[in-house]
CSV table of C-alpha atoms and ligand atoms in Angstrom, one decimal:
chain,number,residue,atom,x,y,z
N,1,MET,CA,10.2,31.0,1.4
N,2,ARG,CA,6.9,28.7,1.6
N,3,ILE,CA,4.8,30.1,-0.9
N,4,LEU,CA,1.1,29.0,0.2
N,5,LEU,CA,-1.0,27.5,-2.7
N,6,SER,CA,-4.2,25.7,-2.8
N,7,ILE,CA,-4.9,22.6,-5.0
N,8,GLY,CA,-7.2,24.9,-6.9
N,9,GLN,CA,-4.4,27.2,-7.8
N,10,ILE,CA,-2.3,24.5,-8.9
N,11,SER,CA,-4.3,24.0,-12.2
N,12,LEU,CA,-3.3,27.4,-13.4
N,13,VAL,CA,0.3,26.6,-12.8
N,14,VAL,CA,2.0,25.7,-16.1
N,15,ILE,CA,2.2,21.8,-15.4
N,16,ILE,CA,5.5,20.8,-16.7
N,17,LEU,CA,5.6,16.9,-16.5
N,18,SER,CA,9.1,16.0,-16.3
N,19,HIS,CA,9.9,13.0,-18.7
N,20,CYS,CA,13.0,12.2,-16.8
N,21,THR,CA,12.4,11.7,-13.1
N,22,ARG,CA,14.5,8.8,-13.1
N,23,VAL,CA,16.9,8.8,-10.2
N,24,GLU,CA,20.7,9.1,-11.1
N,25,GLN,CA,22.9,6.5,-9.8
N,26,GLY,CA,25.9,7.3,-7.5
N,27,LYS,CA,24.3,10.7,-6.0
N,28,LYS,CA,24.3,10.7,-2.2
N,29,SER,CA,20.9,12.3,-1.9
N,30,ILE,CA,17.3,12.7,-4.0
N,31,PHE,CA,16.1,16.2,-4.2
N,32,ILE,CA,12.6,16.9,-5.3
N,33,GLN,CA,12.3,20.7,-6.1
N,34,ASN,CA,9.3,22.9,-6.7
N,35,VAL,CA,6.8,20.4,-5.4
N,36,THR,CA,3.7,21.2,-3.7
N,37,ILE,CA,4.3,19.4,-0.2
N,38,ILE,CA,1.3,18.0,1.6
N,39,ASP,CA,2.7,16.9,4.6
N,40,GLY,CA,0.1,14.7,6.0
N,41,THR,CA,-0.7,16.6,9.2
N,42,GLY,CA,-3.8,18.4,7.3
N,43,SER,CA,-1.9,21.5,7.2
N,44,ASP,CA,-2.4,23.7,3.8
N,45,GLY,CA,0.3,22.7,1.2
N,46,TYR,CA,3.0,24.8,0.0
N,47,ILE,CA,5.5,24.8,-2.7
N,48,GLY,CA,9.1,23.8,-1.6
N,49,SER,CA,11.9,21.1,-1.8
N,50,VAL,CA,12.1,17.8,-0.1
N,51,ARG,CA,15.7,16.2,0.3
N,52,ILE,CA,16.3,12.5,1.0
N,53,THR,CA,19.3,10.9,2.3
N,54,GLY,CA,19.6,7.5,2.7
N,55,ASP,CA,16.1,6.1,3.8
N,56,LEU,CA,15.2,9.3,5.8
N,57,ILE,CA,13.9,12.7,4.8
N,58,SER,CA,16.7,15.2,5.6
N,59,GLY,CA,15.4,18.6,4.6
N,60,ILE,CA,12.2,20.0,3.9
N,61,GLY,CA,11.4,23.7,2.6
N,62,ASP,CA,13.3,26.5,1.0
N,63,LEU,CA,16.4,24.5,0.1
N,64,GLU,CA,19.3,24.7,-2.4
N,65,VAL,CA,20.3,22.0,-4.6
N,66,THR,CA,23.9,20.6,-4.5
N,67,HIS,CA,26.1,18.6,-6.7
N,68,SER,CA,25.4,15.5,-4.4
N,69,ASP,CA,21.5,15.7,-5.2
N,70,SER,CA,19.8,13.5,-7.8
N,71,LEU,CA,17.3,16.2,-8.9
N,72,ILE,CA,13.6,15.2,-9.7
N,73,GLU,CA,11.6,18.5,-11.0
N,74,GLY,CA,8.2,18.5,-8.9
N,75,THR,CA,6.5,21.3,-10.7
N,76,GLY,CA,2.7,20.8,-10.9
N,77,MET,CA,3.0,17.8,-8.7
N,78,VAL,CA,2.2,16.9,-5.0
N,79,LEU,CA,4.3,15.4,-2.9
N,80,SER,CA,2.5,13.6,-0.1
N,81,PRO,CA,3.7,10.9,2.6
N,82,GLY,CA,2.9,7.3,1.5
N,83,PHE,CA,-0.6,5.9,1.9
N,84,ILE,CA,-0.9,3.7,4.7
N,85,ASP,CA,-3.6,0.9,4.3
N,86,THR,CA,-4.7,0.0,7.8
N,87,HIS,CA,-6.8,-3.0,6.7
N,88,SER,CA,-5.2,-4.8,3.6
N,89,HIS,CA,-5.4,-8.4,2.1
N,90,HIS,CA,-2.5,-7.5,-0.4
N,91,ASP,CA,-0.2,-10.0,1.5
N,92,TRP,CA,-2.3,-12.6,-0.7
N,93,ASP,CA,0.0,-11.2,-3.2
N,94,THR,CA,2.7,-14.0,-4.1
N,95,ASP,CA,4.7,-11.3,-5.9
N,96,ARG,CA,7.2,-9.1,-3.7
N,97,THR,CA,6.3,-6.2,-5.7
N,98,VAL,CA,2.6,-6.0,-4.6
N,99,ASP,CA,1.7,-4.0,-7.6
N,100,ALA,CA,-2.0,-3.6,-6.7
N,101,ALA,CA,-0.7,-1.5,-3.5
N,102,ILE,CA,2.3,0.4,-4.8
N,103,SER,CA,0.5,1.3,-8.1
N,104,GLN,CA,-2.1,3.4,-5.9
N,105,GLY,CA,0.4,5.1,-3.7
N,106,ILE,CA,0.3,2.7,-0.7
N,107,THR,CA,3.7,2.4,1.1
N,108,THR,CA,2.5,0.5,4.3
N,109,ILE,CA,0.1,-2.5,4.4
N,110,ILE,CA,-1.4,-3.9,7.8
N,111,VAL,CA,-2.3,-7.4,7.5
N,112,GLY,CA,-3.4,-10.3,9.8
N,113,GLN,CA,-6.9,-8.6,9.6
N,114,ASP,CA,-10.8,-10.2,10.0
N,115,GLY,CA,-9.3,-12.5,12.7
N,116,GLY,CA,-6.9,-14.1,10.4
N,117,SER,CA,-3.3,-14.1,10.9
N,118,ARG,CA,0.1,-15.9,10.2
N,119,ALA,CA,0.5,-18.8,12.8
N,120,SER,CA,4.0,-17.7,13.5
N,121,LEU,CA,4.4,-14.0,13.3
N,122,ILE,CA,8.0,-14.2,14.1
N,123,GLN,CA,8.3,-16.7,11.2
N,124,TYR,CA,6.5,-14.4,9.0
N,125,PHE,CA,8.5,-11.2,9.7
N,126,ASP,CA,11.9,-12.9,9.7
N,127,SER,CA,11.2,-14.3,6.2
N,128,LEU,CA,10.4,-10.6,5.3
N,129,ILE,CA,13.4,-9.4,6.9
N,130,THR,CA,15.4,-11.9,4.8
N,131,TYR,CA,13.2,-11.4,1.7
N,132,PRO,CA,11.5,-7.9,1.8
N,133,LEU,CA,8.6,-6.8,-0.1
N,134,ALA,CA,8.8,-3.6,-2.3
N,135,LEU,CA,6.5,-1.7,0.6
N,136,ASN,CA,6.1,-1.9,4.4
N,137,LEU,CA,4.2,-4.7,6.4
N,138,GLY,CA,2.8,-4.7,9.8
N,139,SER,CA,0.4,-7.3,11.5
N,140,TYR,CA,-2.0,-8.0,13.9
N,141,VAL,CA,-2.4,-11.5,15.7
N,142,GLY,CA,-5.8,-13.0,14.5
N,143,HIS,CA,-8.4,-14.3,17.1
N,144,ASN,CA,-9.6,-16.7,14.5
N,145,THR,CA,-6.3,-18.0,14.1
N,146,VAL,CA,-5.6,-18.6,17.7
N,147,ARG,CA,-9.1,-19.9,18.4
N,148,ARG,CA,-8.6,-22.7,15.8
N,149,ALA,CA,-5.4,-23.3,17.1
N,150,VAL,CA,-6.7,-23.8,20.6
N,151,LEU,CA,-10.3,-25.3,19.9
N,152,GLY,CA,-9.7,-27.2,16.4
N,153,ASP,CA,-12.7,-28.4,14.5
N,154,ASP,CA,-14.7,-28.2,17.7
N,155,PHE,CA,-15.2,-24.4,17.6
N,156,LYS,CA,-19.1,-23.9,17.5
N,157,ARG,CA,-19.4,-23.3,21.1
N,158,GLU,CA,-17.9,-21.1,23.6
N,159,ALA,CA,-14.3,-21.6,25.1
N,160,THR,CA,-13.7,-23.0,28.4
N,161,ASN,CA,-11.3,-21.1,30.8
N,162,ASP,CA,-8.4,-23.5,29.9
N,163,GLU,CA,-8.9,-22.8,26.3
N,164,ILE,CA,-9.1,-19.0,26.9
N,165,ASP,CA,-6.0,-19.3,28.8
N,166,ALA,CA,-4.3,-21.2,26.1
N,167,MET,CA,-5.6,-18.4,23.6
N,168,LYS,CA,-4.1,-15.8,26.0
N,169,ARG,CA,-0.7,-17.3,25.9
N,170,LEU,CA,-0.7,-17.7,22.0
N,171,VAL,CA,-1.9,-13.8,21.9
N,172,ASP,CA,1.0,-12.9,24.1
N,173,VAL,CA,3.4,-14.8,22.0
N,174,GLY,CA,2.1,-12.8,18.8
N,175,MET,CA,2.5,-9.4,20.7
N,176,GLN,CA,6.0,-10.4,22.1
N,177,ASP,CA,6.9,-11.0,18.2
N,178,GLY,CA,5.7,-7.4,17.2
N,179,ALA,CA,2.2,-7.5,16.4
N,180,LEU,CA,0.3,-3.9,16.3
N,181,GLY,CA,-2.7,-5.6,18.3
N,182,LEU,CA,-5.4,-8.4,18.2
N,183,ALA,CA,-7.7,-8.5,14.9
N,184,THR,CA,-11.1,-10.2,15.5
N,185,GLY,CA,-13.4,-11.1,12.6
N,186,LEU,CA,-16.3,-12.0,14.7
N,187,GLU,CA,-18.8,-12.5,11.5
N,188,TYR,CA,-16.7,-15.5,10.6
N,189,ASP,CA,-15.9,-18.8,11.8
N,190,PRO,CA,-14.4,-19.6,14.4
N,191,GLY,CA,-14.9,-16.4,16.3
N,192,ILE,CA,-18.7,-15.9,15.6
N,193,TYR,CA,-19.0,-18.7,18.4
N,194,SER,CA,-17.0,-16.5,20.8
N,195,ASN,CA,-18.7,-14.5,23.7
N,196,THR,CA,-17.7,-10.8,24.3
N,197,GLU,CA,-16.1,-12.1,27.6
N,198,GLU,CA,-13.5,-14.2,25.7
N,199,VAL,CA,-12.7,-11.4,23.5
N,200,ILE,CA,-12.0,-9.2,26.5
N,201,GLU,CA,-9.8,-11.7,28.1
N,202,LEU,CA,-7.8,-11.7,25.0
N,203,ALA,CA,-7.7,-8.1,24.4
N,204,LYS,CA,-6.6,-7.3,28.1
N,205,VAL,CA,-3.5,-9.2,27.2
N,206,VAL,CA,-2.8,-6.9,24.2
N,207,ALA,CA,-3.2,-3.9,26.5
N,208,LEU,CA,-0.8,-4.9,28.6
N,209,HIS,CA,1.9,-4.7,25.8
N,210,GLY,CA,0.4,-1.3,24.7
N,211,GLY,CA,-1.6,-2.6,21.6
N,212,ARG,CA,-4.6,-2.2,20.1
N,213,TYR,CA,-7.9,-3.8,19.3
N,214,ILE,CA,-9.4,-4.1,15.4
N,215,SER,CA,-12.4,-5.7,14.7
N,216,HIS,CA,-14.4,-6.7,11.6
N,217,MET,CA,-17.6,-6.6,14.1
N,218,ARG,CA,-20.1,-9.2,14.7
N,219,SER,CA,-22.7,-7.6,12.4
N,220,GLU,CA,-22.4,-4.8,10.1
N,221,ASP,CA,-26.0,-4.9,9.1
N,222,ILE,CA,-28.6,-6.7,11.2
N,223,HIS,CA,-26.9,-6.2,14.4
N,224,LEU,CA,-25.0,-3.2,13.9
N,225,GLU,CA,-25.9,-1.2,16.9
N,226,GLN,CA,-25.2,-4.1,19.2
N,227,SER,CA,-22.0,-4.5,17.5
N,228,ILE,CA,-21.1,-1.2,18.4
N,229,ASP,CA,-21.9,-1.7,21.8
N,230,GLU,CA,-19.8,-4.8,21.8
N,231,ILE,CA,-16.6,-3.1,20.5
N,232,LEU,CA,-17.2,0.1,23.3
N,233,ARG,CA,-17.3,-2.5,25.8
N,234,ILE,CA,-14.4,-4.2,24.9
N,235,GLY,CA,-12.3,-0.6,24.7
N,236,MET,CA,-13.6,0.0,28.2
N,237,GLU,CA,-13.2,-3.3,29.8
N,238,ALA,CA,-10.1,-4.1,28.5
N,239,ASN,CA,-8.8,-0.3,28.5
N,240,ILE,CA,-7.7,-0.6,24.9
N,241,PRO,CA,-7.8,1.6,21.9
N,242,VAL,CA,-10.4,-0.1,19.3
N,243,GLN,CA,-10.7,0.4,15.7
N,244,ILE,CA,-13.8,-0.7,13.7
N,245,SER,CA,-12.8,-2.3,10.3
N,246,HIS,CA,-14.0,-1.1,7.1
N,247,PHE,CA,-17.1,0.6,9.0
N,248,LYS,CA,-20.1,0.6,7.1
N,249,LEU,CA,-24.3,0.6,7.2
N,250,ALA,CA,-24.8,-2.3,5.3
N,251,ARG,CA,-28.7,-2.5,5.6
N,252,ARG,CA,-31.4,-0.7,4.1
N,253,GLY,CA,-33.1,0.4,7.1
N,254,LEU,CA,-29.8,2.1,8.6
N,255,TRP,CA,-29.3,4.0,5.5
N,256,GLY,CA,-29.0,7.8,6.4
N,257,GLN,CA,-27.9,7.4,10.0
N,258,ALA,CA,-24.3,7.5,9.8
N,259,ALA,CA,-24.2,10.8,11.7
N,260,HIS,CA,-26.2,9.4,14.3
N,261,ILE,CA,-24.1,6.5,14.7
N,262,LEU,CA,-21.0,8.6,14.8
N,263,GLU,CA,-22.7,10.9,17.5
N,264,ARG,CA,-22.7,7.7,19.6
N,265,LEU,CA,-19.1,7.1,19.1
N,266,ASN,CA,-18.3,10.7,19.9
N,267,SER,CA,-20.1,10.4,23.5
N,268,ALA,CA,-18.0,7.0,23.8
N,269,ARG,CA,-15.0,9.0,23.1
N,270,ALA,CA,-16.0,11.7,25.5
N,271,ALA,CA,-16.5,9.2,28.1
N,272,GLY,CA,-12.5,8.2,27.6
N,273,ILE,CA,-13.0,5.2,24.9
N,274,ASN,CA,-10.2,5.6,22.1
N,275,VAL,CA,-12.7,4.3,19.2
N,276,THR,CA,-11.8,5.1,15.5
N,277,ALA,CA,-12.5,3.2,12.2
N,278,ASP,CA,-11.3,2.8,8.9
N,279,ILE,CA,-13.7,2.8,5.6
N,280,TYR,CA,-13.2,2.1,2.0
N,281,PRO,CA,-14.8,4.4,-0.6
N,282,TYR,CA,-17.2,1.7,-2.3
N,283,GLN,CA,-21.0,1.0,-2.1
N,284,TYR,CA,-20.1,-2.6,-2.7
N,285,TRP,CA,-18.3,-5.2,-0.2
N,286,GLN,CA,-16.6,-8.5,-1.1
N,287,SER,CA,-17.1,-11.4,1.1
N,288,THR,CA,-18.5,-15.1,1.3
N,289,MET,CA,-22.1,-16.1,0.4
N,290,THR,CA,-22.7,-17.1,3.9
N,291,VAL,CA,-21.7,-14.0,5.6
N,292,LEU,CA,-25.6,-12.6,5.3
N,293,PHE,CA,-26.6,-15.5,7.3
N,294,PRO,CA,-25.7,-14.7,11.0
N,295,LYS,CA,-27.7,-17.6,12.3
N,296,ARG,CA,-25.8,-20.2,10.1
N,297,ASP,CA,-29.2,-21.3,8.7
N,298,PHE,CA,-28.1,-21.8,5.1
N,299,GLU,CA,-31.6,-23.8,4.3
N,300,ASN,CA,-33.8,-20.9,5.6
N,301,ARG,CA,-35.8,-19.2,2.9
N,302,LYS,CA,-36.7,-16.4,5.1
N,303,SER,CA,-33.3,-15.7,6.1
N,304,ALA,CA,-32.3,-15.6,2.3
N,305,GLU,CA,-35.3,-13.6,1.3
N,306,TYR,CA,-34.3,-11.0,4.1
N,307,ALA,CA,-30.6,-11.0,2.8
N,308,LEU,CA,-31.7,-10.2,-0.8
N,309,THR,CA,-34.1,-7.4,0.2
N,310,GLU,CA,-32.8,-5.8,3.2
N,311,LEU,CA,-29.2,-6.3,3.0
N,312,THR,CA,-28.5,-6.6,-0.6
N,313,SER,CA,-30.3,-7.4,-4.1
N,314,PRO,CA,-30.1,-10.2,-6.7
N,315,GLU,CA,-29.0,-7.4,-9.1
N,316,GLY,CA,-26.5,-5.9,-6.7
N,317,MET,CA,-24.7,-9.5,-5.9
N,318,ILE,CA,-22.3,-10.2,-8.5
N,319,ILE,CA,-20.5,-13.8,-8.1
N,320,SER,CA,-16.7,-13.0,-8.3
N,321,ARG,CA,-15.7,-16.9,-7.5
N,322,PHE,CA,-17.7,-19.9,-7.4
N,323,ASP,CA,-15.6,-23.0,-7.9
N,324,ALA,CA,-18.6,-25.5,-7.8
N,325,LYS,CA,-19.6,-24.1,-11.1
N,326,PRO,CA,-17.0,-21.4,-12.5
N,327,GLU,CA,-19.1,-20.4,-15.7
N,328,TYR,CA,-21.6,-18.5,-13.0
N,329,GLN,CA,-18.3,-16.2,-12.1
N,330,ASN,CA,-18.8,-12.7,-13.0
N,331,LEU,CA,-22.6,-12.9,-13.2
N,332,THR,CA,-25.1,-11.4,-10.8
N,333,LEU,CA,-27.3,-13.6,-8.7
N,334,ALA,CA,-30.3,-12.3,-10.7
N,335,GLU,CA,-28.5,-13.5,-14.2
N,336,VAL,CA,-27.7,-16.8,-12.7
N,337,ALA,CA,-31.2,-17.3,-11.3
N,338,GLU,CA,-32.4,-16.4,-14.9
N,339,LEU,CA,-30.1,-18.9,-16.5
N,340,ARG,CA,-31.5,-21.5,-13.9
N,341,ASN,CA,-35.1,-20.6,-14.4
N,342,GLU,CA,-35.8,-20.1,-11.0
N,343,ASP,CA,-36.2,-17.2,-8.5
N,344,ALA,CA,-33.3,-15.6,-6.9
N,345,VAL,CA,-34.0,-16.9,-3.4
N,346,THR,CA,-33.7,-20.5,-4.6
N,347,THR,CA,-30.8,-19.9,-6.6
N,348,TYR,CA,-29.1,-18.1,-3.9
N,349,LEU,CA,-29.8,-21.5,-1.1
N,350,THR,CA,-28.8,-23.6,-4.1
N,351,LEU,CA,-25.5,-21.9,-4.7
N,352,ILE,CA,-24.7,-21.8,-0.8
N,353,ARG,CA,-25.5,-25.7,-1.3
N,354,MET,CA,-23.3,-26.5,-3.7
N,355,SER,CA,-20.4,-24.2,-2.3
N,356,LEU,CA,-20.4,-26.1,0.9
N,357,GLU,CA,-20.0,-29.2,-1.0
N,358,THR,CA,-17.3,-27.7,-3.1
N,359,PRO,CA,-15.8,-24.9,-1.2
N,360,GLY,CA,-14.4,-21.7,-2.9
N,361,GLU,CA,-16.8,-19.0,-3.3
N,362,SER,CA,-16.7,-15.2,-3.2
N,363,ILE,CA,-19.4,-12.4,-3.7
N,364,ILE,CA,-19.2,-8.6,-4.3
N,365,ALA,CA,-22.5,-7.2,-3.1
N,366,LYS,CA,-24.2,-3.6,-2.9
N,367,SER,CA,-25.2,-2.7,0.3
N,368,MET,CA,-24.0,0.9,1.2
N,369,ASP,CA,-25.4,4.5,0.5
N,370,LEU,CA,-23.0,6.7,-0.9
N,371,GLY,CA,-24.0,9.5,1.4
N,372,ASP,CA,-23.3,7.4,4.6
N,373,ILE,CA,-19.7,6.7,3.0
N,374,LYS,CA,-19.1,10.2,3.0
N,375,THR,CA,-20.4,10.9,6.2
N,376,LEU,CA,-18.2,8.4,7.9
N,377,THR,CA,-15.1,9.4,5.8
N,378,SER,CA,-15.4,12.8,7.0
N,379,TRP,CA,-15.3,11.7,10.9
N,380,PRO,CA,-12.3,13.3,12.2
N,381,TYR,CA,-11.1,9.9,13.5
N,382,ALA,CA,-11.6,8.0,10.7
N,383,ASN,CA,-8.8,6.9,8.1
N,384,ILE,CA,-8.8,5.3,4.7
N,385,CYS,CA,-8.3,1.7,3.9
N,386,SER,CA,-8.6,-0.5,0.8
N,387,ASP,CA,-9.4,-4.1,2.3
N,388,GLY,CA,-8.2,-5.0,-0.8
N,389,ALA,CA,-6.3,-7.8,-2.3
N,390,PRO,CA,-4.7,-8.3,-5.7
N,391,SER,CA,-7.9,-9.7,-7.4
N,392,GLY,CA,-11.6,-9.3,-7.1
N,393,HIS,CA,-13.0,-6.4,-5.9
N,394,PRO,CA,-11.8,-3.1,-7.5
N,395,ARG,CA,-10.7,-1.6,-4.2
N,396,GLY,CA,-7.4,-3.7,-4.4
N,397,TRP,CA,-6.3,-1.5,-7.2
N,398,GLY,CA,-8.0,1.8,-6.7
N,399,ALA,CA,-9.2,2.7,-3.3
N,400,PHE,CA,-7.0,5.5,-2.3
N,401,PRO,CA,-7.3,7.5,-5.5
N,402,ARG,CA,-10.9,6.6,-5.6
N,403,TYR,CA,-11.2,8.5,-2.2
N,404,LEU,CA,-9.1,11.3,-3.3
N,405,ASN,CA,-11.3,12.0,-6.2
N,406,MET,CA,-14.7,11.4,-4.2
N,407,LYS,CA,-16.5,14.5,-3.5
N,408,THR,CA,-16.8,14.5,0.3
N,409,GLY,CA,-16.3,18.2,0.8
N,410,GLU,CA,-13.1,17.6,2.6
N,411,SER,CA,-9.8,19.5,1.3
N,412,VAL,CA,-7.2,17.6,-0.3
N,413,GLU,CA,-5.0,18.3,2.7
N,414,VAL,CA,-7.4,16.6,5.0
N,415,LYS,CA,-8.0,13.7,2.4
N,416,ILE,CA,-4.4,13.1,2.4
N,417,HIS,CA,-4.2,13.4,6.4
N,418,LYS,CA,-6.8,10.5,6.5
N,419,MET,CA,-4.7,8.5,4.2
N,420,THR,CA,-1.5,9.1,6.1
N,421,ALA,CA,-0.9,10.4,9.5
N,422,GLN,CA,-4.4,9.6,10.8
N,423,ALA,CA,-4.1,6.2,9.6
N,424,ALA,CA,-0.5,5.8,11.4
N,425,GLU,CA,-2.2,7.2,14.7
N,426,ASN,CA,-5.1,4.7,14.5
N,427,ILE,CA,-2.7,1.9,14.3
N,428,GLY,CA,-0.1,3.0,17.1
N,429,LEU,CA,2.6,3.7,14.8
N,430,ASP,CA,4.9,6.8,14.7
N,431,SER,CA,7.7,8.0,12.2
N,432,ILE,CA,5.7,7.2,9.2
N,433,GLY,CA,2.7,9.4,7.7
N,434,ILE,CA,4.4,12.6,7.9
N,435,ILE,CA,6.8,14.2,5.6
N,436,LYS,CA,9.0,15.6,8.4
N,437,GLN,CA,12.6,15.8,8.8
N,438,GLY,CA,14.0,12.3,10.5
N,439,TYR,CA,11.2,10.4,9.2
N,440,TYR,CA,11.1,7.5,7.0
N,441,ALA,CA,11.2,8.6,3.4
N,442,ASP,CA,7.9,6.8,2.3
N,443,LEU,CA,6.3,9.0,-0.1
N,444,VAL,CA,4.3,9.6,-3.1
N,445,LEU,CA,4.7,12.0,-6.1
N,446,PHE,CA,1.3,12.5,-8.1
N,447,ASP,CA,-0.3,14.9,-10.6
N,448,PRO,CA,-3.3,16.0,-8.7
N,449,GLU,CA,-5.4,16.7,-11.6
N,450,ASN,CA,-5.0,13.2,-13.1
N,451,PHE,CA,-4.5,10.7,-10.4
N,452,ILE,CA,-7.5,8.3,-11.0
N,453,ASP,CA,-8.4,5.0,-10.2
N,454,ASN,CA,-9.3,2.7,-13.2
N,455,ALA,CA,-10.3,-0.6,-12.0
N,456,THR,CA,-13.9,-1.6,-11.9
N,457,PHE,CA,-16.2,-4.5,-11.0
N,458,LYS,CA,-15.6,-5.9,-14.5
N,459,GLU,CA,-11.9,-5.3,-14.7
N,460,GLY,CA,-10.8,-5.1,-11.1
N,461,GLN,CA,-7.0,-5.3,-11.9
N,462,LEU,CA,-6.4,-1.9,-13.9
N,463,ARG,CA,-3.9,0.3,-12.6
N,464,ALA,CA,-4.5,3.6,-11.2
N,465,THR,CA,-2.8,6.4,-13.4
N,466,GLY,CA,-1.5,9.8,-12.9
N,467,LEU,CA,1.0,8.4,-10.1
N,468,GLN,CA,4.7,9.7,-11.0
N,469,MET,CA,6.7,8.2,-8.5
N,470,VAL,CA,6.4,6.0,-5.4
N,471,LEU,CA,9.4,5.9,-2.7
N,472,VAL,CA,9.8,3.5,0.3
N,473,SER,CA,12.8,4.2,2.7
N,474,GLY,CA,14.1,6.4,0.2
N,475,VAL,CA,14.0,4.1,-2.7
N,476,VAL,CA,11.9,4.6,-5.8
N,477,VAL,CA,9.7,1.4,-5.8
N,478,TYR,CA,7.3,2.6,-8.6
N,479,GLU,CA,8.0,4.8,-11.7
N,480,ASN,CA,6.3,5.6,-15.0
N,481,ASN,CA,3.5,3.5,-14.3
N,482,SER,CA,5.7,0.4,-13.3
N,483,PRO,CA,7.1,-1.2,-10.5
N,484,THR,CA,11.1,-0.7,-10.4
N,485,MET,CA,11.6,-4.5,-8.7
N,486,LYS,CA,13.2,-2.9,-5.9
N,487,TYR,CA,12.4,-4.2,-2.4
N,488,PRO,CA,12.9,-1.7,0.3
N,489,GLY,CA,10.0,-2.7,2.5
N,490,ARG,CA,10.4,-2.5,6.5
N,491,VAL,CA,8.9,-4.9,8.7
N,492,LEU,CA,6.8,-2.7,11.1
N,493,LYS,CA,6.6,-3.8,14.6
N,494,ARG,CA,4.8,-2.3,17.6
E,501,ZN,ZN1,-13.0,-7.7,7.0
């Protein structure tokens, strides 16, 4: 019998934290009993059992434990599908455990984002099949990667027809290798110099393979509205599903308009354009110092002034990496300006000049309104991403539990849906993201009252707590706040 139970009622249940959840060796299956199953579809949670045989979910509901089961007591715990991170940079981790991701419940990362992918996806995928990660990985083919391969250093211009043809061939190879689709990073070099027609031509190749388009759009602040026009046009003319990466309203003048922008997207959907988005739950982003200069006029005081008043502020800009003068790291721009005894605009322009001479810089900057973030995450076609990496912004270690704890007005079931099944749908993958018989046993077992993110802007690499166990392909990869050093991750090809 299924007992319906809301999360509020779970707190009334005596929480028996099992100190002995370790899976016994030699048993044929894993049996998680008396657990609140939130299956990823958005349906209400209920108490039941789940059996895992091999790498698959083999039973769900009111099951009897047998002698071949390795028993895990789930009383007081929630079992959900593993979280799917549709925009991740966790592949920068040189360690196969990918601790930053699995310690927050992520069991699948999708890389090749912002226009940058591995030059040869087949080689990359083969290396991961030989030498797997703790979690699953899929990738897009990157527009900036293929554009640089074809145009080389002479990229500050529109491509010729022959060059577009050469890029199309590279995108086609990436799709044959199993890419999920094409990812652009139109706010970065060299993609910033492409026109929309070039992107449409490449997206058409992807559409022929049944792939998808995901984009760090040309602007997330000054020209956000035009960027939305552009992605919708690409969706329509290439006849391809389009996903807005890390959707945000990063300009003061746009704050409060999230609902209005979503209305536009809803109209586009009604007109037949399959537009979706992923979002991370922070008011700060992380990127380069130069990203706030769309005209690439790094000497222009007016552009710097605009960036520091409309787009972020000297106090809201944290210098997270600065190879030209490492002592500036972890200070805000306001603090560096004070040290240098000058105004923030002068300092900003000086730091950019220094970083062009000695490359290696990154900033974490506050540009978003919390109300807008909640409106965007509540959109039915949105899913959650981290955009995270093993170091830097705390999203790399905390985005998923942070969203789970954010007061958005959504139920825990809906939130989990946006971290699992909705994410799978938005990247075009099935057989993950739902607790369903025959699906891969990528699962997260957590204490709903105490699963919290701990990473901060000062200490970006603190683990989340309250996570009991993470399974990938039926293998425990994380338990008792530690990775188990098991590597059952699959390569997810389109
Ligand atoms: Zn991005």
